[in-house]
Tab-separated table of C-alpha atoms in Angstrom:
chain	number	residue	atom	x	y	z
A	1	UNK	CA	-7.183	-31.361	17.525
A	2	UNK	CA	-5.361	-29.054	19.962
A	3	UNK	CA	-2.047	-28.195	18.107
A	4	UNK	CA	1.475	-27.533	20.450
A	5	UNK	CA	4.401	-25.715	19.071
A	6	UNK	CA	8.084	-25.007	20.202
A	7	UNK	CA	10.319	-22.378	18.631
A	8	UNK	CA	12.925	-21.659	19.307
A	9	UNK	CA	16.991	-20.844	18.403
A	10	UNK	CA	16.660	-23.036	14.629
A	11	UNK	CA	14.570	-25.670	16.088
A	12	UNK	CA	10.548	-24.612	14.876
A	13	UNK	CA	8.581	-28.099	15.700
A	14	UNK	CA	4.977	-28.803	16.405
A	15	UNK	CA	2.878	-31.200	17.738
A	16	UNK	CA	-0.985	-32.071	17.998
A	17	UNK	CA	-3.149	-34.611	19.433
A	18	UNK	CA	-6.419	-36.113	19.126
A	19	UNK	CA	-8.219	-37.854	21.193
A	20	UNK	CA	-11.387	-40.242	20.093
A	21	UNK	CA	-12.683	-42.737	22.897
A	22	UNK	CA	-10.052	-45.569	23.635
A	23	UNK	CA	-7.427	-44.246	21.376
A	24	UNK	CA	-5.633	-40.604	20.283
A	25	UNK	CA	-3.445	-39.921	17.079
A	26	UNK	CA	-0.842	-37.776	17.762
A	27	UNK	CA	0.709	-35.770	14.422
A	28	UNK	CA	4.568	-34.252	14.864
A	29	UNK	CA	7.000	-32.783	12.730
A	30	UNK	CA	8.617	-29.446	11.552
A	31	UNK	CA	6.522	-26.549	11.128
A	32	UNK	CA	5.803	-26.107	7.295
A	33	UNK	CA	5.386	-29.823	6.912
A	34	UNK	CA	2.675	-32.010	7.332
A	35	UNK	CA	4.207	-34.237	9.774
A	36	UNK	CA	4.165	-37.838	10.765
A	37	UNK	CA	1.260	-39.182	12.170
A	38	UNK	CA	0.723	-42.199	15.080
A	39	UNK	CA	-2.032	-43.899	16.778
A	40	UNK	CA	-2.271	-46.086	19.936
A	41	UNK	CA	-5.322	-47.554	21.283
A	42	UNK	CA	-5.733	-48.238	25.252
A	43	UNK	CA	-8.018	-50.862	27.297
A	44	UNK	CA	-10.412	-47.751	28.097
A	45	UNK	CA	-11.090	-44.517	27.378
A	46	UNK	CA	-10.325	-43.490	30.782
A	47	UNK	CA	-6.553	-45.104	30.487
A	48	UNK	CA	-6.616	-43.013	26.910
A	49	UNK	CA	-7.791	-39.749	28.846
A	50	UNK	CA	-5.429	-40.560	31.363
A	51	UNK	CA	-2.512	-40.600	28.653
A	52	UNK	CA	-3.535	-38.095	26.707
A	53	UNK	CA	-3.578	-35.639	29.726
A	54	UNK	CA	-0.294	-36.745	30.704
A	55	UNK	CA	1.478	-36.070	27.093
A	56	UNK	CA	0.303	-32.946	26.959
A	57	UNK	CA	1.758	-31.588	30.261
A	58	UNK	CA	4.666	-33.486	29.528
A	59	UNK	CA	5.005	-30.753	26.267
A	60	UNK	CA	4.344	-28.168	28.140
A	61	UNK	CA	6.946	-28.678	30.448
A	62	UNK	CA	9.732	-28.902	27.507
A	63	UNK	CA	8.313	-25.725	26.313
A	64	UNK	CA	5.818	-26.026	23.367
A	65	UNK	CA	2.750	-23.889	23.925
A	66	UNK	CA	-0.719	-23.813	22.315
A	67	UNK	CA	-0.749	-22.305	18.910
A	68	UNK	CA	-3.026	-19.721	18.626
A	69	UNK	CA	-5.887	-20.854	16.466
A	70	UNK	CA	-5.859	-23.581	18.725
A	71	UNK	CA	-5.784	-21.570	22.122
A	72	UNK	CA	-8.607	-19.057	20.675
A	73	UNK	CA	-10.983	-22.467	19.811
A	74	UNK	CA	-10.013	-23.107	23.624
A	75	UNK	CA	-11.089	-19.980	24.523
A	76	UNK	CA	-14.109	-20.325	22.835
A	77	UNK	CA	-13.851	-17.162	21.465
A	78	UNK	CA	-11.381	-15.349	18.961
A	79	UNK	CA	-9.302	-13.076	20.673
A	80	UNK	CA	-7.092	-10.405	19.752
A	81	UNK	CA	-3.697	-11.368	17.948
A	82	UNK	CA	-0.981	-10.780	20.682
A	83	UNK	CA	1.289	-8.432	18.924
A	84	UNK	CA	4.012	-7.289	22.125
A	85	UNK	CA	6.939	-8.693	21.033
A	86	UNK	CA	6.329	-8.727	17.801
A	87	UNK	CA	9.103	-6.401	16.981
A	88	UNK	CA	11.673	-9.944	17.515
A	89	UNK	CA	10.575	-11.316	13.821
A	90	UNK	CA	11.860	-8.692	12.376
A	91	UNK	CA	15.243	-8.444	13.759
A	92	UNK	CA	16.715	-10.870	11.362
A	93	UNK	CA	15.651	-8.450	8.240
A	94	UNK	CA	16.876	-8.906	4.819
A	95	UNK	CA	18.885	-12.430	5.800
A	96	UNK	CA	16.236	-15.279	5.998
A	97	UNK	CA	12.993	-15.547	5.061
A	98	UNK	CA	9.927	-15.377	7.248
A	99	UNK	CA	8.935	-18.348	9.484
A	100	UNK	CA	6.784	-17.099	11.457
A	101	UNK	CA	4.294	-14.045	10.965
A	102	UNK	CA	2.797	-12.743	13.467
A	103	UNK	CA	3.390	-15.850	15.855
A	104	UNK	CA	2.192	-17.953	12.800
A	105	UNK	CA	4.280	-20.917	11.115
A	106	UNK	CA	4.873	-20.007	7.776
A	107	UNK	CA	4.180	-22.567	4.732
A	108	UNK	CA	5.425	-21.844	1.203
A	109	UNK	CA	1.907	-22.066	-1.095
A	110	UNK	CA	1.991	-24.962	-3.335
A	111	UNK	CA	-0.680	-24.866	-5.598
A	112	UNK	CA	-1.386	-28.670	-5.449
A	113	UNK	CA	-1.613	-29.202	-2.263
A	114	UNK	CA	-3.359	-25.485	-1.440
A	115	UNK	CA	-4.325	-24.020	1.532
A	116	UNK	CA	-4.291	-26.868	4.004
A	117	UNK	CA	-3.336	-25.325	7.208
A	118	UNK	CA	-5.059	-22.236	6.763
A	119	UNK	CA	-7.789	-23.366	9.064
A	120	UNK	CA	-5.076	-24.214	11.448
A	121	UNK	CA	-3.749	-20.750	12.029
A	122	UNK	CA	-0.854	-21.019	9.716
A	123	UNK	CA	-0.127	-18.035	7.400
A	124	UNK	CA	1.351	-18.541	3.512
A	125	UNK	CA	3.196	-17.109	1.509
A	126	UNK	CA	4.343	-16.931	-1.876
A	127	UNK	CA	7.868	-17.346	-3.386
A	128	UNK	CA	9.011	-18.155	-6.931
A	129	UNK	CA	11.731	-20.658	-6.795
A	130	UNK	CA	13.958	-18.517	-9.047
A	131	UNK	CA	13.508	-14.661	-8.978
A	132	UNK	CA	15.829	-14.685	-11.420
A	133	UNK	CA	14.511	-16.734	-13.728
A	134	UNK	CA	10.898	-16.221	-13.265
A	135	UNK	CA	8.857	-12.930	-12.591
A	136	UNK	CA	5.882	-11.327	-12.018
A	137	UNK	CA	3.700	-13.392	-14.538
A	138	UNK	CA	4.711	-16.488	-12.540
A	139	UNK	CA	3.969	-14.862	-9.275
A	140	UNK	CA	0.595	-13.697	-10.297
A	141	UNK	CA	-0.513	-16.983	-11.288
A	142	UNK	CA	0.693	-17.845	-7.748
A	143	UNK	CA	-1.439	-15.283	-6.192
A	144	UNK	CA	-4.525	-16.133	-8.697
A	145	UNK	CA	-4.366	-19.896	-7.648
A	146	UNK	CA	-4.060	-19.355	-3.802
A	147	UNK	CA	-7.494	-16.938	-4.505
A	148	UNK	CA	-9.250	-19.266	-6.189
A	149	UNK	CA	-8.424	-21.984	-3.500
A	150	UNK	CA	-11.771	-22.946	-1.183
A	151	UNK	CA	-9.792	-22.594	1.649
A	152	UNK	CA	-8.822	-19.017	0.895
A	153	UNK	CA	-11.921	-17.121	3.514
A	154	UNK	CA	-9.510	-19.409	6.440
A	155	UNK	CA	-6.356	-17.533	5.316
A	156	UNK	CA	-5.414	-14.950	8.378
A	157	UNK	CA	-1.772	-14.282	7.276
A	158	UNK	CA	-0.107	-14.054	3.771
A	159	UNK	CA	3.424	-13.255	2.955
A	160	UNK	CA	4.040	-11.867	-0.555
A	161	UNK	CA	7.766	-12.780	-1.585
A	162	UNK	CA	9.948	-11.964	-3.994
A	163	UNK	CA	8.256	-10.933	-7.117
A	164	UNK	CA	10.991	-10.669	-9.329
A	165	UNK	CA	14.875	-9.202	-9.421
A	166	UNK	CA	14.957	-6.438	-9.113
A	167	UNK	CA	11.957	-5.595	-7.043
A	168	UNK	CA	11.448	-2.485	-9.114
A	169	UNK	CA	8.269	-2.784	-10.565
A	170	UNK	CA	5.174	-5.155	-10.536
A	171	UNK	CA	3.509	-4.926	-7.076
A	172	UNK	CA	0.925	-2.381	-9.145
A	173	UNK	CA	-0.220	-5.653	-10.671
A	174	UNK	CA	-0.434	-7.087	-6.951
A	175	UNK	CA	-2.688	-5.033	-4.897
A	176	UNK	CA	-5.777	-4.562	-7.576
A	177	UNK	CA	-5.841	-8.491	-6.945
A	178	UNK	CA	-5.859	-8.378	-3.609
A	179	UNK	CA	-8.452	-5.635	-3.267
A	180	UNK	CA	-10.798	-7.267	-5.896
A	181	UNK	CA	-11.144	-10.361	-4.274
A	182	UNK	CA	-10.965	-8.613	-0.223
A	183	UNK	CA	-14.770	-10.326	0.305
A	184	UNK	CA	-13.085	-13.753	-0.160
A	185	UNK	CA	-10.324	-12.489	2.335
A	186	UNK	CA	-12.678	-11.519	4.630
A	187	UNK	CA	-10.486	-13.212	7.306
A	188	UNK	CA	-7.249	-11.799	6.792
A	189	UNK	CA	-5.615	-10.239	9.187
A	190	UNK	CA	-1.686	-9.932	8.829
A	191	UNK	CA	0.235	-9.372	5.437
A	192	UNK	CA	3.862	-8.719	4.947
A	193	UNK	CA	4.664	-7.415	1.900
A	194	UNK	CA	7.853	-7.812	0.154
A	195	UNK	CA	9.473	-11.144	2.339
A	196	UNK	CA	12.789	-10.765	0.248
A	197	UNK	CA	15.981	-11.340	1.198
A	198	UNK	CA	19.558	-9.824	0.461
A	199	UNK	CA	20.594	-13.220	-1.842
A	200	UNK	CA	17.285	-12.060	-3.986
A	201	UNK	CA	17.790	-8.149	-4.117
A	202	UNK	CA	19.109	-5.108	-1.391
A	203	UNK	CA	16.298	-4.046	0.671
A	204	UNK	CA	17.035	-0.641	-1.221
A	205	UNK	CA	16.360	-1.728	-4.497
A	206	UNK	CA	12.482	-2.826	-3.820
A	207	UNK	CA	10.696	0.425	-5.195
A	208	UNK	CA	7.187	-0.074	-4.095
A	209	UNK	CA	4.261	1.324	-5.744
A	210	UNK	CA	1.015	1.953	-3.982
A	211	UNK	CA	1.067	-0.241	-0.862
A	212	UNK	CA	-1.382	1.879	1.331
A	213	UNK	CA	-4.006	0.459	-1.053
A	214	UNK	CA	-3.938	-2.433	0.946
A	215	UNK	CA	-5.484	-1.271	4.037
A	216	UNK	CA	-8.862	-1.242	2.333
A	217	UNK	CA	-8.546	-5.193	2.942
A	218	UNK	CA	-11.817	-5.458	5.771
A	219	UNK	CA	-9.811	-7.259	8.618
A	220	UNK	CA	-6.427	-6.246	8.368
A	221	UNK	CA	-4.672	-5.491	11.780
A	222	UNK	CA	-1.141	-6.194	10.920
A	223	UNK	CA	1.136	-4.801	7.686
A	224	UNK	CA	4.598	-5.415	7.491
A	225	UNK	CA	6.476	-3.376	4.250
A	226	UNK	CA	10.025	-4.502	3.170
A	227	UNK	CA	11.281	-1.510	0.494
A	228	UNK	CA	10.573	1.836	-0.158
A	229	UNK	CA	7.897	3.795	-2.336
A	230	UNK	CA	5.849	6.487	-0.930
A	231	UNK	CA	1.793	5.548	-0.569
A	232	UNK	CA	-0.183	7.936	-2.940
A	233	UNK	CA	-3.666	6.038	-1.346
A	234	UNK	CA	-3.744	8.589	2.185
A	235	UNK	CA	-2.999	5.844	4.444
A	236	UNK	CA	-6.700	5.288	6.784
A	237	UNK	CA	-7.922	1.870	8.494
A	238	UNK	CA	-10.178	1.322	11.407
A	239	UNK	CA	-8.850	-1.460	12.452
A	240	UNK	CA	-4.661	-2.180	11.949
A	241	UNK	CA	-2.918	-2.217	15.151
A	242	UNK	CA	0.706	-2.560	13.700
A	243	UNK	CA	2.379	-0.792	10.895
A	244	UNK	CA	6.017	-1.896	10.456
A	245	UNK	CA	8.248	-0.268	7.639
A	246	UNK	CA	11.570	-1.911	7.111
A	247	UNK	CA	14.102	0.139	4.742
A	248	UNK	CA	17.699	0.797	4.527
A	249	UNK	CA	16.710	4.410	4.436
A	250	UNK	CA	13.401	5.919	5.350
A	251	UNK	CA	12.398	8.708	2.753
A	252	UNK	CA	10.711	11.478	4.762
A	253	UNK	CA	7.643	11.845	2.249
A	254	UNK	CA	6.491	8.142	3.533
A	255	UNK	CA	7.271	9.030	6.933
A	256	UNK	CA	5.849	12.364	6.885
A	257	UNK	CA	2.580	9.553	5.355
A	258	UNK	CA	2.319	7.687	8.320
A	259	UNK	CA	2.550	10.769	10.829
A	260	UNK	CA	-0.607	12.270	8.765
A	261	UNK	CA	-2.314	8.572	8.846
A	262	UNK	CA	-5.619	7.561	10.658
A	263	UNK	CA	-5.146	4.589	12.345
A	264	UNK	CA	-7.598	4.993	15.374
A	265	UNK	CA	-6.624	1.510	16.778
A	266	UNK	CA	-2.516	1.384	16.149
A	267	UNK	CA	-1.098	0.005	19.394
A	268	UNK	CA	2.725	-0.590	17.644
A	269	UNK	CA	4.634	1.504	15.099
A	270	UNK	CA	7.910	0.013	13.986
A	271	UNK	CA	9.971	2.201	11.542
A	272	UNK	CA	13.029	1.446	10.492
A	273	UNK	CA	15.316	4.585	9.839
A	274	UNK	CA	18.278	3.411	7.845
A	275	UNK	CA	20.967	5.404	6.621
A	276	UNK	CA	21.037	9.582	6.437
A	277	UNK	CA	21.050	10.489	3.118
A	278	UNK	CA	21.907	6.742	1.487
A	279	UNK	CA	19.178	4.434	0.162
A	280	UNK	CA	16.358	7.185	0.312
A	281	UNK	CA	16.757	8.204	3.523
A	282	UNK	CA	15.796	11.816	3.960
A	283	UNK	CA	13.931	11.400	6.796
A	284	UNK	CA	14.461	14.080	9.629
A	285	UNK	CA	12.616	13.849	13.415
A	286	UNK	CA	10.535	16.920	12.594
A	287	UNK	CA	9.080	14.565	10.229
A	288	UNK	CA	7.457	12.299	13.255
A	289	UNK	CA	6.083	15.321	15.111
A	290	UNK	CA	2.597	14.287	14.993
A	291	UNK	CA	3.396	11.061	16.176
A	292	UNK	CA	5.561	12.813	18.981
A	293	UNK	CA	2.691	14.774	20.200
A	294	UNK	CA	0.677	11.765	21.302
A	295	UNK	CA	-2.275	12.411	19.652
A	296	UNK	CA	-1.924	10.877	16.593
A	297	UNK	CA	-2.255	7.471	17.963
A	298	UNK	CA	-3.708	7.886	20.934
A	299	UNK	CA	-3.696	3.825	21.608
A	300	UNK	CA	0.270	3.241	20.949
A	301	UNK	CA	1.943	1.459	23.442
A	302	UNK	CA	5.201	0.682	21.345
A	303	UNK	CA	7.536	2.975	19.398
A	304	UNK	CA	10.188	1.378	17.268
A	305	UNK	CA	13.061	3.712	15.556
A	306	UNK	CA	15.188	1.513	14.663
A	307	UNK	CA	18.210	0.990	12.625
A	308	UNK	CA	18.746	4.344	12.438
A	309	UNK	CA	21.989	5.380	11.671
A	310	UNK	CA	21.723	9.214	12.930
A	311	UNK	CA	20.240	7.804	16.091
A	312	UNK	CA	20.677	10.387	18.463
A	313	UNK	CA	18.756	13.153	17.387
A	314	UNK	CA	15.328	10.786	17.304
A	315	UNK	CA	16.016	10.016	21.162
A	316	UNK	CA	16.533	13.387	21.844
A	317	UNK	CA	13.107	14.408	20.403
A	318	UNK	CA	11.363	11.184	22.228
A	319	UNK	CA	12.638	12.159	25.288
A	320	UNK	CA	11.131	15.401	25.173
A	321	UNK	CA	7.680	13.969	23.536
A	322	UNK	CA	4.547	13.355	25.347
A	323	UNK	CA	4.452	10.062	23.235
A	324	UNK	CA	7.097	8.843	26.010
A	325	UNK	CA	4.213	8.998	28.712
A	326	UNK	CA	1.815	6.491	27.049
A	327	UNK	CA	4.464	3.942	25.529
A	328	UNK	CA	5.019	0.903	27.113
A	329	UNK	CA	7.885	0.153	24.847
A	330	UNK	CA	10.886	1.986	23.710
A	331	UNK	CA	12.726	0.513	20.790
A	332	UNK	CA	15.708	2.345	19.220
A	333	UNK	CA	18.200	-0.865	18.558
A	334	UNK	CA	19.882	-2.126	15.775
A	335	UNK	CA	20.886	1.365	15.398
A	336	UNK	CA	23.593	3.730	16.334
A	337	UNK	CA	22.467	5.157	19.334
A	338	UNK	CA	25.488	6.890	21.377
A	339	UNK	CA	26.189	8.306	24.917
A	340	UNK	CA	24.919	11.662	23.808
A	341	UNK	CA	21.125	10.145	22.849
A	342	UNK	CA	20.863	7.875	26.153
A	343	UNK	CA	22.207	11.058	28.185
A	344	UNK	CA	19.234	12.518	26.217
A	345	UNK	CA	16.556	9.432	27.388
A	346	UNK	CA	17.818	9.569	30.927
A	347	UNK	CA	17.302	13.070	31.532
A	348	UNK	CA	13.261	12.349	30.888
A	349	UNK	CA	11.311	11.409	33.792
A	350	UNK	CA	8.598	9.463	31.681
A	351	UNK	CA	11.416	7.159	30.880
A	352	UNK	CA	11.084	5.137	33.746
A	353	UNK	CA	7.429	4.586	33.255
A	354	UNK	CA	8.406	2.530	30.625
A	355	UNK	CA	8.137	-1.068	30.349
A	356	UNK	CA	10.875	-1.631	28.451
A	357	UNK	CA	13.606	0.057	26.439
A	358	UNK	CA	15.325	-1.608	24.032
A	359	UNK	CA	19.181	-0.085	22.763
A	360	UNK	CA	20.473	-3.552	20.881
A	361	UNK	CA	23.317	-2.949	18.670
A	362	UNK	CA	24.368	0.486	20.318
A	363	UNK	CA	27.641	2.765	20.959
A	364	UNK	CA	27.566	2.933	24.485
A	365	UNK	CA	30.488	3.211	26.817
A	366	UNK	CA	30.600	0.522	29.803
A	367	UNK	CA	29.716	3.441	32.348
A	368	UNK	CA	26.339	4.191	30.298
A	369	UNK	CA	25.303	0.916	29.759
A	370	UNK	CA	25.248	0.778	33.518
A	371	UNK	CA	23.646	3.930	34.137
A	372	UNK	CA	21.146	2.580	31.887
A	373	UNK	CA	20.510	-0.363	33.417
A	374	UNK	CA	20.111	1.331	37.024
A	375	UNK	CA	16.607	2.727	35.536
A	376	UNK	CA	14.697	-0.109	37.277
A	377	UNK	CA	12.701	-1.119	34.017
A	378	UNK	CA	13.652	-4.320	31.575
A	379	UNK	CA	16.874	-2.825	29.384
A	380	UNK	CA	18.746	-4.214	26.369
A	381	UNK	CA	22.180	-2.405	25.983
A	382	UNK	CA	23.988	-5.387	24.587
A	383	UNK	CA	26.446	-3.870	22.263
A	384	UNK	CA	25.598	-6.696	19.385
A	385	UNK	CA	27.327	-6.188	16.237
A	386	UNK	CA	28.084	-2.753	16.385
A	387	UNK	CA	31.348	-1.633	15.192
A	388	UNK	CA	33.225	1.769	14.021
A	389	UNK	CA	35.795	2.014	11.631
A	390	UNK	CA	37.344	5.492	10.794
A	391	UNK	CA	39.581	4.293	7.557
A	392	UNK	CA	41.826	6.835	8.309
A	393	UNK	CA	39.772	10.059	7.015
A	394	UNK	CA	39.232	11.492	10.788
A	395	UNK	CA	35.269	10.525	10.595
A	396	UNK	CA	33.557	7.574	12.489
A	397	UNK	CA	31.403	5.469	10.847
A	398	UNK	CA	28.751	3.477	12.433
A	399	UNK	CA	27.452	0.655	11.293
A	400	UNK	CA	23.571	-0.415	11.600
A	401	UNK	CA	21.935	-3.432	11.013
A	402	UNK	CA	20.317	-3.334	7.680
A	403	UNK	CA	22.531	-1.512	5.472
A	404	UNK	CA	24.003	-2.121	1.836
């Protein structure tokens, strides 16, 4: 049953159709539901072909693609999970919860109803109603249920919620799970861990424990971190092609992790800098020189340091990187990139080999933004919701997107 879906601004709707001889059932409702469901029966299967062929383009045309379990069965083959623009799910950090991952509707687990969709393409995830109330003990028994569901070998992508509040402890009881039952997950490819949101707990307050464990899961491409906590597990996996770290401040011990990390097939690297010296941020861009050099990750095609509130010095040390050559994409928004850092990115020749570069949320002057633009590549230097204050003391602050 070929599945359509159309995102996009707050509307998230889908659509499918099937067709059987003289008549087709058509299912359609919002993402995360089941839907309402409608059959009509024609003279002849030919008028019912005719119909059938004709709704579809008509969808099309208003916008809803193919969802991709659907367009792999297509295919006839499974291919690759597009991941360029991926970085766009995350932009919203810390305000709404994920839904979509990884392209994927997202459908809160119910442990009634289990994992329905699965076999459609749609990932899960698991909240507790009340984090405040509940805690980990609830959202284990949440996790053990959607393991022992039949349906769990279908699951490709799992979000892991809130846990409790504070987020300071209990992911140590998460992983083992996950790892002892990673033959039954033998088809999961995408996991966000820590999906919560700033009406739950601060982004700086979720103290992770060993999340590197994770990449011992067989298929996992895709890992998505919300928090902080250093791996102690040396982070290793054949086959993930993005790594994104969201915190309000990156401590350099986990970035100084990741630049040390043997990921043979990582095409996108998202980190998210934060604040210098607030929230755990210690980070420094010494700290990425491996990653600089190239040769790390030989197959990256996107770079993201973003929200980084000391922004200028990591554009500086791009622009002098090899890693500039191979990159497709160039993503330092949300952050508090100035004139000096984009004098800094101009002043490289490999910049324009780019395919695009992303400043969002930046402190560029108007004469910048259009020097920027005149590189002949895709730009974003849409100021967005930056903003300065001074309060009087003689210092600029700079606000970044993910901050406390």
């Amino acid at each position: 049953m070929p599945r359509y879906e159309f995102v996009q601004g707050t509307s998230s709707k889908f659509w499918q159709i099937e067709l059987e001889g003289s008549a087709f059932t058509t299912t359609y409702g919002k993402i995360g539901t089941e839907g309402k469901a409608t059959t009509k029966s024609f003279d002849s299967a030919d008028k019912a072909q005719k119909e059938y062929e004709k709704l579809i383009a008509q969808k099309t045309k208003k916008g809803y693609v193919l969802a991709e379990g659907d367009a792999a069965a297509a295919g006839g083959a499974e291919p690759q999970e597009r991941i360029a623009g991926l970085e766009k799910e995350t932009e919203g950090a810390n305000d709404e919860h994920a839904e979509r991952f990884l392209f994927r509707p997202v459908v809160t687990f119910d442990p009634e109803k289990g994992l329905t969709q699965a076999g459609r393409g749609a990932a899960y995830a698991l909240r507790l109603e009340d984090p405040y109330d509940a805690g980990i003990d609830e959202f284990l028994a949440l996790l053990d249920a959607l393991l022992a569901d039949p349906r769990v070998s279908e699951l490709r992508g799992l979000v892991l919620g809130c846990w409790s509040s504070p987020m300071d402890a209990g992911d140590e009881e998460i992983y083992p799970r996950l790892l002892a039952s990673k033959d039954k997950l033998s088809a999961l490819s995408a996991l966000f861990i820590a999906d919560a949101i700033q009406e739950e707990t601060e982004c700086s307050w979720i103290q992770l424990h060993d999340w590197g464990s994770v990449l011992a899961l067989p298929a996992l491409e895709h890992l998505r971190v919300r928090g902080n906590g250093t791996p102690r597990t040396p982070l290793a996996s054949a086959t993930l092609r993005s790594l994104c770290l969201q915190t309000g401040g990156l401590p350099r011990e986990t970035a100084q992790a990741v630049a040390s990390a043997s990921f043979p097939q990582l095409e996108h690297l998202e980190l998210w800098i934060g604040s210098d010296g607030d929230y755990g941020g210690t980070v420094i861009p010494a700290d990425l020189a491996p990653i600089l050099s190239g040769k790390r990750f030989p197959k990256l095609r996107y770079l993201g340091l973003r929200n980084a509130q000391n922004a200028d010095p990591y554009a500086q040390a791009v622009a002098t990187s090899p890693i500039l050559g191979q990159l497709e994409v160039l993503d330092m928004s949300l952050g508090a990139v100035t004139n000096l850092g984009a004098e800094a990115l101009l002043a490289s020749p490999a910049l324009r080999k780019l395919k695009r570069l992303n400043l969002h949320q930046n402190y560029l002057d108007d004469a910048m933004r259009k020097k920027v633009k005149a590189l002949g590549i895709e730009c974003d230097v849409a100021a967005g919701n930056a903003e300065e204050d001074d309060y009087g003391d003689g210092d600029v602050y700079r606000y970044i997107s993910l901050t406390e």
